[in-house]
Amino acid sequence: MVLAYAIIVLIISALLLRRDLSALGQISYRGGWITMLLIIGLFFLQSALVIYVSGQTLWQVVILNVSQLALVLLFLLNHHVPGAKLFAFGIALNALVMLANGGWMPLTPETYHFVHPDRPIVEQTRPSSSKNILLPRSETNLWILSDIIPVTLPWRRTAVSLGDIVLVAGVAQLIFQATAKKKDKLLVSQV
């Protein structure tokens, strides 16, 4: 969800800086609409069968992780697009920690309490409407890659991972490099 907020802030920033957002529509993507529709379908399944359905079934883990893998492959296929490599790396970091912890993104009870101070904490369970699993830090594999960074927004609290931060950097690179003016693009390509 923080990624969606970051995208909105980045687009507003680009508009305030008078960037040409129509340039985003002129980027050529490999895989085309068929690939995009497949990924949208995977995320629909992810929402319908994973995030908004309680439990920790094998099918939920498979759907969640296949959608992550599909995104990594899509962005590697489109490595020429600004930000695609960062985006693929961020998703890979998130997928790595999830796979190392049974297919779910680990969240410590302390961080969960920060995000939801009014909800009860039950370790080894998956909170409703999330792809997290509550694990103590000592039982979390690759803890440094899990949702450990607390974020307070004016309207809610959340936690993000290092992979999420890399994803935001990838989106920022896409928006600002793709919408750069001609002379700015020349400077970026010379670096």
PDB file of C-alpha atoms in Angstrom:
ATOM      1  CA  MET A   1       0.000   0.000   0.000  1.00  0.00           C
ATOM      2  CA  VAL A   2       2.900   2.350   0.717  1.00  0.00           C
ATOM      3  CA  LEU A   3       4.048   1.789  -2.864  1.00  0.00           C
ATOM      4  CA  ALA A   4       0.705   3.132  -4.123  1.00  0.00           C
ATOM      5  CA  TYR A   5       1.061   6.224  -1.911  1.00  0.00           C
ATOM      6  CA  ALA A   6       4.645   6.710  -3.121  1.00  0.00           C
ATOM      7  CA  ILE A   7       3.539   6.489  -6.752  1.00  0.00           C
ATOM      8  CA  ILE A   8       0.902   9.169  -6.149  1.00  0.00           C
ATOM      9  CA  VAL A   9       3.449  11.463  -4.452  1.00  0.00           C
ATOM     10  CA  LEU A  10       5.988  10.883  -7.245  1.00  0.00           C
ATOM     11  CA  ILE A  11       3.419  11.648  -9.955  1.00  0.00           C
ATOM     12  CA  ILE A  12       2.313  14.818  -8.156  1.00  0.00           C
ATOM     13  CA  SER A  13       5.989  15.819  -7.790  1.00  0.00           C
ATOM     14  CA  ALA A  14       6.552  15.199 -11.500  1.00  0.00           C
ATOM     15  CA  LEU A  15       3.524  17.334 -12.356  1.00  0.00           C
ATOM     16  CA  LEU A  16       4.726  20.148 -10.085  1.00  0.00           C
ATOM     17  CA  LEU A  17       8.123  19.957 -11.804  1.00  0.00           C
ATOM     18  CA  ARG A  18       6.305  20.195 -15.159  1.00  0.00           C
ATOM     19  CA  ARG A  19       7.468  16.791 -16.369  1.00  0.00           C
ATOM     20  CA  ASP A  20       5.844  15.311 -19.475  1.00  0.00           C
ATOM     21  CA  LEU A  21       3.974  12.305 -18.058  1.00  0.00           C
ATOM     22  CA  SER A  22       2.777  11.354 -21.548  1.00  0.00           C
ATOM     23  CA  ALA A  23       6.327  10.073 -22.105  1.00  0.00           C
ATOM     24  CA  LEU A  24       5.475   7.159 -19.797  1.00  0.00           C
ATOM     25  CA  GLY A  25       2.953   5.953 -22.366  1.00  0.00           C
ATOM     26  CA  GLN A  26       5.571   6.016 -25.119  1.00  0.00           C
ATOM     27  CA  ILE A  27       7.871   3.453 -23.489  1.00  0.00           C
ATOM     28  CA  SER A  28       7.994   0.188 -25.410  1.00  0.00           C
ATOM     29  CA  TYR A  29       7.437  -2.848 -23.196  1.00  0.00           C
ATOM     30  CA  ARG A  30       8.360  -6.415 -24.103  1.00  0.00           C
ATOM     31  CA  GLY A  31       5.659  -8.964 -23.513  1.00  0.00           C
ATOM     32  CA  GLY A  32       2.922  -6.518 -24.375  1.00  0.00           C
ATOM     33  CA  TRP A  33      -0.635  -6.550 -23.164  1.00  0.00           C
ATOM     34  CA  ILE A  34      -0.874 -10.332 -22.849  1.00  0.00           C
ATOM     35  CA  THR A  35       1.832 -10.372 -20.200  1.00  0.00           C
ATOM     36  CA  MET A  36       0.283  -7.421 -18.406  1.00  0.00           C
ATOM     37  CA  LEU A  37      -3.144  -9.102 -18.410  1.00  0.00           C
ATOM     38  CA  LEU A  38      -1.642 -12.311 -17.008  1.00  0.00           C
ATOM     39  CA  ILE A  39      -0.010 -10.373 -14.190  1.00  0.00           C
ATOM     40  CA  ILE A  40      -3.194  -8.428 -13.465  1.00  0.00           C
ATOM     41  CA  GLY A  41      -4.980 -11.784 -13.319  1.00  0.00           C
ATOM     42  CA  LEU A  42      -2.398 -13.127 -10.867  1.00  0.00           C
ATOM     43  CA  PHE A  43      -2.859 -10.109  -8.638  1.00  0.00           C
ATOM     44  CA  PHE A  44      -6.629 -10.493  -8.806  1.00  0.00           C
ATOM     45  CA  LEU A  45      -6.173 -14.094  -7.656  1.00  0.00           C
ATOM     46  CA  GLN A  46      -3.751 -12.879  -4.994  1.00  0.00           C
ATOM     47  CA  SER A  47      -6.317 -10.423  -3.676  1.00  0.00           C
ATOM     48  CA  ALA A  48      -9.288 -12.759  -3.963  1.00  0.00           C
ATOM     49  CA  LEU A  49      -7.657 -15.908  -2.584  1.00  0.00           C
ATOM     50  CA  VAL A  50      -4.768 -14.741  -0.418  1.00  0.00           C
ATOM     51  CA  ILE A  51      -5.015 -11.302   1.107  1.00  0.00           C
ATOM     52  CA  TYR A  52      -8.744 -11.243   1.850  1.00  0.00           C
ATOM     53  CA  VAL A  53      -9.083 -14.928   2.776  1.00  0.00           C
ATOM     54  CA  SER A  54      -7.850 -16.115   6.143  1.00  0.00           C
ATOM     55  CA  GLY A  55      -5.591 -19.103   6.627  1.00  0.00           C
ATOM     56  CA  GLN A  56      -2.208 -20.292   5.459  1.00  0.00           C
ATOM     57  CA  THR A  57      -2.907 -22.826   2.725  1.00  0.00           C
ATOM     58  CA  LEU A  58      -0.418 -24.154   0.197  1.00  0.00           C
ATOM     59  CA  TRP A  59      -2.461 -22.651  -2.658  1.00  0.00           C
ATOM     60  CA  GLN A  60      -2.279 -19.212  -1.078  1.00  0.00           C
ATOM     61  CA  VAL A  61       1.508 -19.474  -0.784  1.00  0.00           C
ATOM     62  CA  VAL A  62       1.820 -20.711  -4.386  1.00  0.00           C
ATOM     63  CA  ILE A  63      -0.360 -17.910  -5.808  1.00  0.00           C
ATOM     64  CA  LEU A  64       1.445 -15.262  -3.776  1.00  0.00           C
ATOM     65  CA  ASN A  65       4.922 -16.400  -4.761  1.00  0.00           C
ATOM     66  CA  VAL A  66       4.122 -17.152  -8.420  1.00  0.00           C
ATOM     67  CA  SER A  67       2.814 -13.591  -8.774  1.00  0.00           C
ATOM     68  CA  GLN A  68       6.078 -12.277  -7.295  1.00  0.00           C
ATOM     69  CA  LEU A  69       8.137 -14.433  -9.678  1.00  0.00           C
ATOM     70  CA  ALA A  70       6.024 -13.321 -12.660  1.00  0.00           C
ATOM     71  CA  LEU A  71       6.704  -9.687 -11.796  1.00  0.00           C
ATOM     72  CA  VAL A  72      10.452 -10.273 -11.509  1.00  0.00           C
ATOM     73  CA  LEU A  73      10.454 -11.986 -14.918  1.00  0.00           C
ATOM     74  CA  LEU A  74       8.393  -9.192 -16.486  1.00  0.00           C
ATOM     75  CA  PHE A  75      10.780  -6.527 -15.241  1.00  0.00           C
ATOM     76  CA  LEU A  76      13.862  -8.512 -16.265  1.00  0.00           C
ATOM     77  CA  LEU A  77      12.308  -8.930 -19.715  1.00  0.00           C
ATOM     78  CA  ASN A  78      11.925  -5.131 -19.776  1.00  0.00           C
ATOM     79  CA  HIS A  79      15.338  -4.298 -18.317  1.00  0.00           C
ATOM     80  CA  HIS A  80      15.680  -1.448 -20.840  1.00  0.00           C
ATOM     81  CA  VAL A  81      12.867   0.471 -19.105  1.00  0.00           C
ATOM     82  CA  PRO A  82      14.133   3.009 -16.534  1.00  0.00           C
ATOM     83  CA  GLY A  83      13.727   1.607 -13.026  1.00  0.00           C
ATOM     84  CA  ALA A  84      12.976  -1.964 -14.174  1.00  0.00           C
ATOM     85  CA  LYS A  85      16.176  -3.427 -12.713  1.00  0.00           C
ATOM     86  CA  LEU A  86      15.566  -1.741  -9.358  1.00  0.00           C
ATOM     87  CA  PHE A  87      11.959  -2.905  -9.398  1.00  0.00           C
ATOM     88  CA  ALA A  88      12.995  -6.504 -10.151  1.00  0.00           C
ATOM     89  CA  PHE A  89      15.637  -6.358  -7.403  1.00  0.00           C
ATOM     90  CA  GLY A  90      13.140  -5.025  -4.854  1.00  0.00           C
ATOM     91  CA  ILE A  91      10.609  -7.732  -5.676  1.00  0.00           C
ATOM     92  CA  ALA A  92      13.357 -10.368  -5.560  1.00  0.00           C
ATOM     93  CA  LEU A  93      14.396  -9.174  -2.077  1.00  0.00           C
ATOM     94  CA  ASN A  94      10.795  -9.424  -0.881  1.00  0.00           C
ATOM     95  CA  ALA A  95      10.315 -12.840  -2.508  1.00  0.00           C
ATOM     96  CA  LEU A  96      13.565 -14.111  -0.976  1.00  0.00           C
ATOM     97  CA  VAL A  97      12.561 -13.266   2.589  1.00  0.00           C
ATOM     98  CA  MET A  98       9.064 -14.606   1.989  1.00  0.00           C
ATOM     99  CA  LEU A  99      10.326 -17.925   0.632  1.00  0.00           C
ATOM    100  CA  ALA A 100      12.783 -18.190   3.543  1.00  0.00           C
ATOM    101  CA  ASN A 101       9.834 -17.884   5.948  1.00  0.00           C
ATOM    102  CA  GLY A 102       7.290 -20.289   4.505  1.00  0.00           C
ATOM    103  CA  GLY A 103       6.038 -18.044   1.694  1.00  0.00           C
ATOM    104  CA  TRP A 104       4.766 -15.157   3.845  1.00  0.00           C
ATOM    105  CA  MET A 105       6.346 -11.787   4.658  1.00  0.00           C
ATOM    106  CA  PRO A 106       7.498 -11.926   8.287  1.00  0.00           C
ATOM    107  CA  LEU A 107       6.487  -9.204  10.711  1.00  0.00           C
ATOM    108  CA  THR A 108       7.620  -9.104  14.325  1.00  0.00           C
ATOM    109  CA  PRO A 109       4.975  -8.818  17.049  1.00  0.00           C
ATOM    110  CA  GLU A 110       6.529  -5.476  18.081  1.00  0.00           C
ATOM    111  CA  THR A 111       6.175  -4.051  14.582  1.00  0.00           C
ATOM    112  CA  TYR A 112       2.651  -5.446  14.293  1.00  0.00           C
ATOM    113  CA  HIS A 113       1.771  -3.715  17.574  1.00  0.00           C
ATOM    114  CA  PHE A 114       3.165  -0.447  16.136  1.00  0.00           C
ATOM    115  CA  VAL A 115       0.952  -0.840  13.051  1.00  0.00           C
ATOM    116  CA  HIS A 116      -2.156  -2.133  14.874  1.00  0.00           C
ATOM    117  CA  PRO A 117      -1.921  -1.225  18.583  1.00  0.00           C
ATOM    118  CA  ASP A 118      -5.560  -2.218  19.157  1.00  0.00           C
ATOM    119  CA  ARG A 119      -5.375  -5.750  17.717  1.00  0.00           C
ATOM    120  CA  PRO A 120      -4.341  -8.904  19.598  1.00  0.00           C
ATOM    121  CA  ILE A 121      -1.005 -10.491  18.727  1.00  0.00           C
ATOM    122  CA  VAL A 122      -0.937 -14.213  18.004  1.00  0.00           C
ATOM    123  CA  GLU A 123       2.494 -15.417  16.872  1.00  0.00           C
ATOM    124  CA  GLN A 124       2.821 -17.862  13.963  1.00  0.00           C
ATOM    125  CA  THR A 125      -0.466 -16.597  12.479  1.00  0.00           C
ATOM    126  CA  ARG A 126      -1.303 -14.437   9.507  1.00  0.00           C
ATOM    127  CA  PRO A 127      -3.151 -11.217  10.325  1.00  0.00           C
ATOM    128  CA  SER A 128      -6.314 -10.581   8.345  1.00  0.00           C
ATOM    129  CA  SER A 129      -6.041  -8.677   5.057  1.00  0.00           C
ATOM    130  CA  SER A 130      -2.286  -9.093   4.746  1.00  0.00           C
ATOM    131  CA  LYS A 131       0.447 -11.272   3.336  1.00  0.00           C
ATOM    132  CA  ASN A 132       2.386 -11.095   6.602  1.00  0.00           C
ATOM    133  CA  ILE A 133       3.011 -13.755   9.195  1.00  0.00           C
ATOM    134  CA  LEU A 134       3.765 -12.821  12.804  1.00  0.00           C
ATOM    135  CA  LEU A 135       7.145 -14.229  13.787  1.00  0.00           C
ATOM    136  CA  PRO A 136       9.518 -13.277  16.593  1.00  0.00           C
ATOM    137  CA  ARG A 137      12.769 -11.786  15.347  1.00  0.00           C
ATOM    138  CA  SER A 138      14.700 -14.810  16.648  1.00  0.00           C
ATOM    139  CA  GLU A 139      12.610 -17.143  14.449  1.00  0.00           C
ATOM    140  CA  THR A 140      12.685 -14.969  11.324  1.00  0.00           C
ATOM    141  CA  ASN A 141      15.036 -15.989   8.533  1.00  0.00           C
ATOM    142  CA  LEU A 142      16.662 -13.015   6.765  1.00  0.00           C
ATOM    143  CA  TRP A 143      15.051 -10.676   9.298  1.00  0.00           C
ATOM    144  CA  ILE A 144      16.820  -7.619   7.849  1.00  0.00           C
ATOM    145  CA  LEU A 145      14.787  -8.062   4.627  1.00  0.00           C
ATOM    146  CA  SER A 146      11.399  -8.354   6.355  1.00  0.00           C
ATOM    147  CA  ASP A 147       8.903  -5.573   7.110  1.00  0.00           C
ATOM    148  CA  ILE A 148      11.028  -3.871   9.786  1.00  0.00           C
ATOM    149  CA  ILE A 149      10.858  -0.183   8.869  1.00  0.00           C
ATOM    150  CA  PRO A 150       7.985   1.552  10.689  1.00  0.00           C
ATOM    151  CA  VAL A 151       6.234   4.265   8.684  1.00  0.00           C
ATOM    152  CA  THR A 152       3.743   6.756  10.083  1.00  0.00           C
ATOM    153  CA  LEU A 153       1.518   8.460   7.545  1.00  0.00           C
ATOM    154  CA  PRO A 154      -1.043  11.097   8.537  1.00  0.00           C
ATOM    155  CA  TRP A 155      -3.875   8.598   8.049  1.00  0.00           C
ATOM    156  CA  ARG A 156      -2.284   5.262   9.034  1.00  0.00           C
ATOM    157  CA  ARG A 157       0.727   3.365  10.304  1.00  0.00           C
ATOM    158  CA  THR A 158       2.493   0.617   8.400  1.00  0.00           C
ATOM    159  CA  ALA A 159       5.810  -1.176   8.052  1.00  0.00           C
ATOM    160  CA  VAL A 160       7.908  -1.644   4.934  1.00  0.00           C
ATOM    161  CA  SER A 161      10.895  -3.728   3.927  1.00  0.00           C
ATOM    162  CA  LEU A 162      14.177  -2.843   2.248  1.00  0.00           C
ATOM    163  CA  GLY A 163      12.709  -4.430  -0.890  1.00  0.00           C
ATOM    164  CA  ASP A 164       9.802  -1.976  -0.704  1.00  0.00           C
ATOM    165  CA  ILE A 165      12.261   0.935  -0.491  1.00  0.00           C
ATOM    166  CA  VAL A 166      14.071  -0.382  -3.595  1.00  0.00           C
ATOM    167  CA  LEU A 167      10.683  -0.668  -5.360  1.00  0.00           C
ATOM    168  CA  VAL A 168       9.934   2.997  -4.617  1.00  0.00           C
ATOM    169  CA  ALA A 169      13.385   3.943  -5.955  1.00  0.00           C
ATOM    170  CA  GLY A 170      12.596   2.005  -9.144  1.00  0.00           C
ATOM    171  CA  VAL A 171       9.291   3.823  -9.595  1.00  0.00           C
ATOM    172  CA  ALA A 172      11.026   7.162  -8.980  1.00  0.00           C
ATOM    173  CA  GLN A 173      13.652   6.321 -11.595  1.00  0.00           C
ATOM    174  CA  LEU A 174      10.937   5.340 -14.076  1.00  0.00           C
ATOM    175  CA  ILE A 175       8.901   8.490 -13.557  1.00  0.00           C
ATOM    176  CA  PHE A 176      11.748  10.988 -13.479  1.00  0.00           C
ATOM    177  CA  GLN A 177      14.085   9.466 -16.062  1.00  0.00           C
ATOM    178  CA  ALA A 178      11.356   8.656 -18.588  1.00  0.00           C
ATOM    179  CA  THR A 179       9.806  12.122 -18.263  1.00  0.00           C
ATOM    180  CA  ALA A 180      13.089  14.045 -18.346  1.00  0.00           C
ATOM    181  CA  LYS A 181      13.532  16.778 -20.912  1.00  0.00           C
ATOM    182  CA  LYS A 182      15.830  15.991 -23.866  1.00  0.00           C
ATOM    183  CA  LYS A 183      18.925  17.697 -22.399  1.00  0.00           C
ATOM    184  CA  ASP A 184      18.340  15.976 -19.029  1.00  0.00           C
ATOM    185  CA  LYS A 185      18.118  12.590 -20.780  1.00  0.00           C
ATOM    186  CA  LEU A 186      21.439  13.251 -22.499  1.00  0.00           C
ATOM    187  CA  LEU A 187      23.078  14.056 -19.156  1.00  0.00           C
ATOM    188  CA  VAL A 188      21.658  10.892 -17.561  1.00  0.00           C
ATOM    189  CA  SER A 189      22.799   8.690 -20.459  1.00  0.00           C
ATOM    190  CA  GLN A 190      26.348  10.116 -20.280  1.00  0.00           C
ATOM    191  CA  VAL A 191      26.749   9.234 -16.595  1.00  0.00           C
TER     192      VAL A 191
END
